[in-house]
Amino acid sequence: MLNKKIKNATQSQVDNIKFKSVLEGLIYRTFKDAGFDIKYEPIKFVIWKGFYPTVPFYDKDSKTGFINFAKKNLVNVAYTPDCCFNYNRMLVIVEAKGYPNDCFALKKKLFRGYLEQLEQPVIYFELYSKKQALEAIKIIKEYDNNTENKGEPEMSS
């Protein structure tokens, strides 16, 4: 089945979870095999809050010339990482990345800004292969984290 959200992706299944790509399933399995309680798409982060605009905002309409979008709600921009888990009071976020779509670079920048505002220790990995997943596992296990977990994004069990 063709996955329209991820370029050239082939869906896969691991532990009765349907993944959007083979790489997502592979990375999930790698972390699971290393003993982490990893979850697939467990958290949706709102990285830009939508609003109801009041400023008149005109854009062209092919039929009538111009249309006023001032009354149209601008919806939230959200980011759902592929996998997350807690490790030693730290939120670990794992993004399996094959071919990024056209909006990923902007969402990643917004997400990085969002993470900087959290009071909770967080570490983020963008992984392109199993080899990188294994390297990330080493980094996570060696990561010295003695701070207290205070932030809301902590995953519940």
XYZ file of C-alpha atoms in Angstrom, residues 5 44-48 76-81 95 97 101-115 124 126:
31
model
C 2.545 11.110 3.829
C 1.100 15.039 19.704
C 2.864 18.333 20.436
C 1.177 21.623 19.504
C 4.175 23.630 18.288
C 2.210 26.673 17.096
C -2.807 24.570 15.382
C 0.411 23.270 13.874
C 1.190 19.950 15.547
C 4.137 17.583 15.469
C 3.873 13.880 16.304
C 7.284 12.210 16.658
C 12.213 10.397 14.682
C 13.568 9.784 8.837
C 8.437 15.850 3.181
C 8.265 19.518 2.228
C 7.043 20.773 5.623
C 9.389 18.741 7.851
C 12.237 21.301 7.947
C 9.918 24.041 9.210
C 8.158 21.756 11.717
C 11.535 20.579 13.015
C 12.619 24.183 13.654
C 9.356 24.960 15.454
C 9.659 21.752 17.462
C 13.225 22.550 18.495
C 11.997 25.906 19.791
C 9.188 24.142 21.650
C 11.639 21.716 23.297
C 15.882 14.123 20.442
C 16.611 11.931 14.046
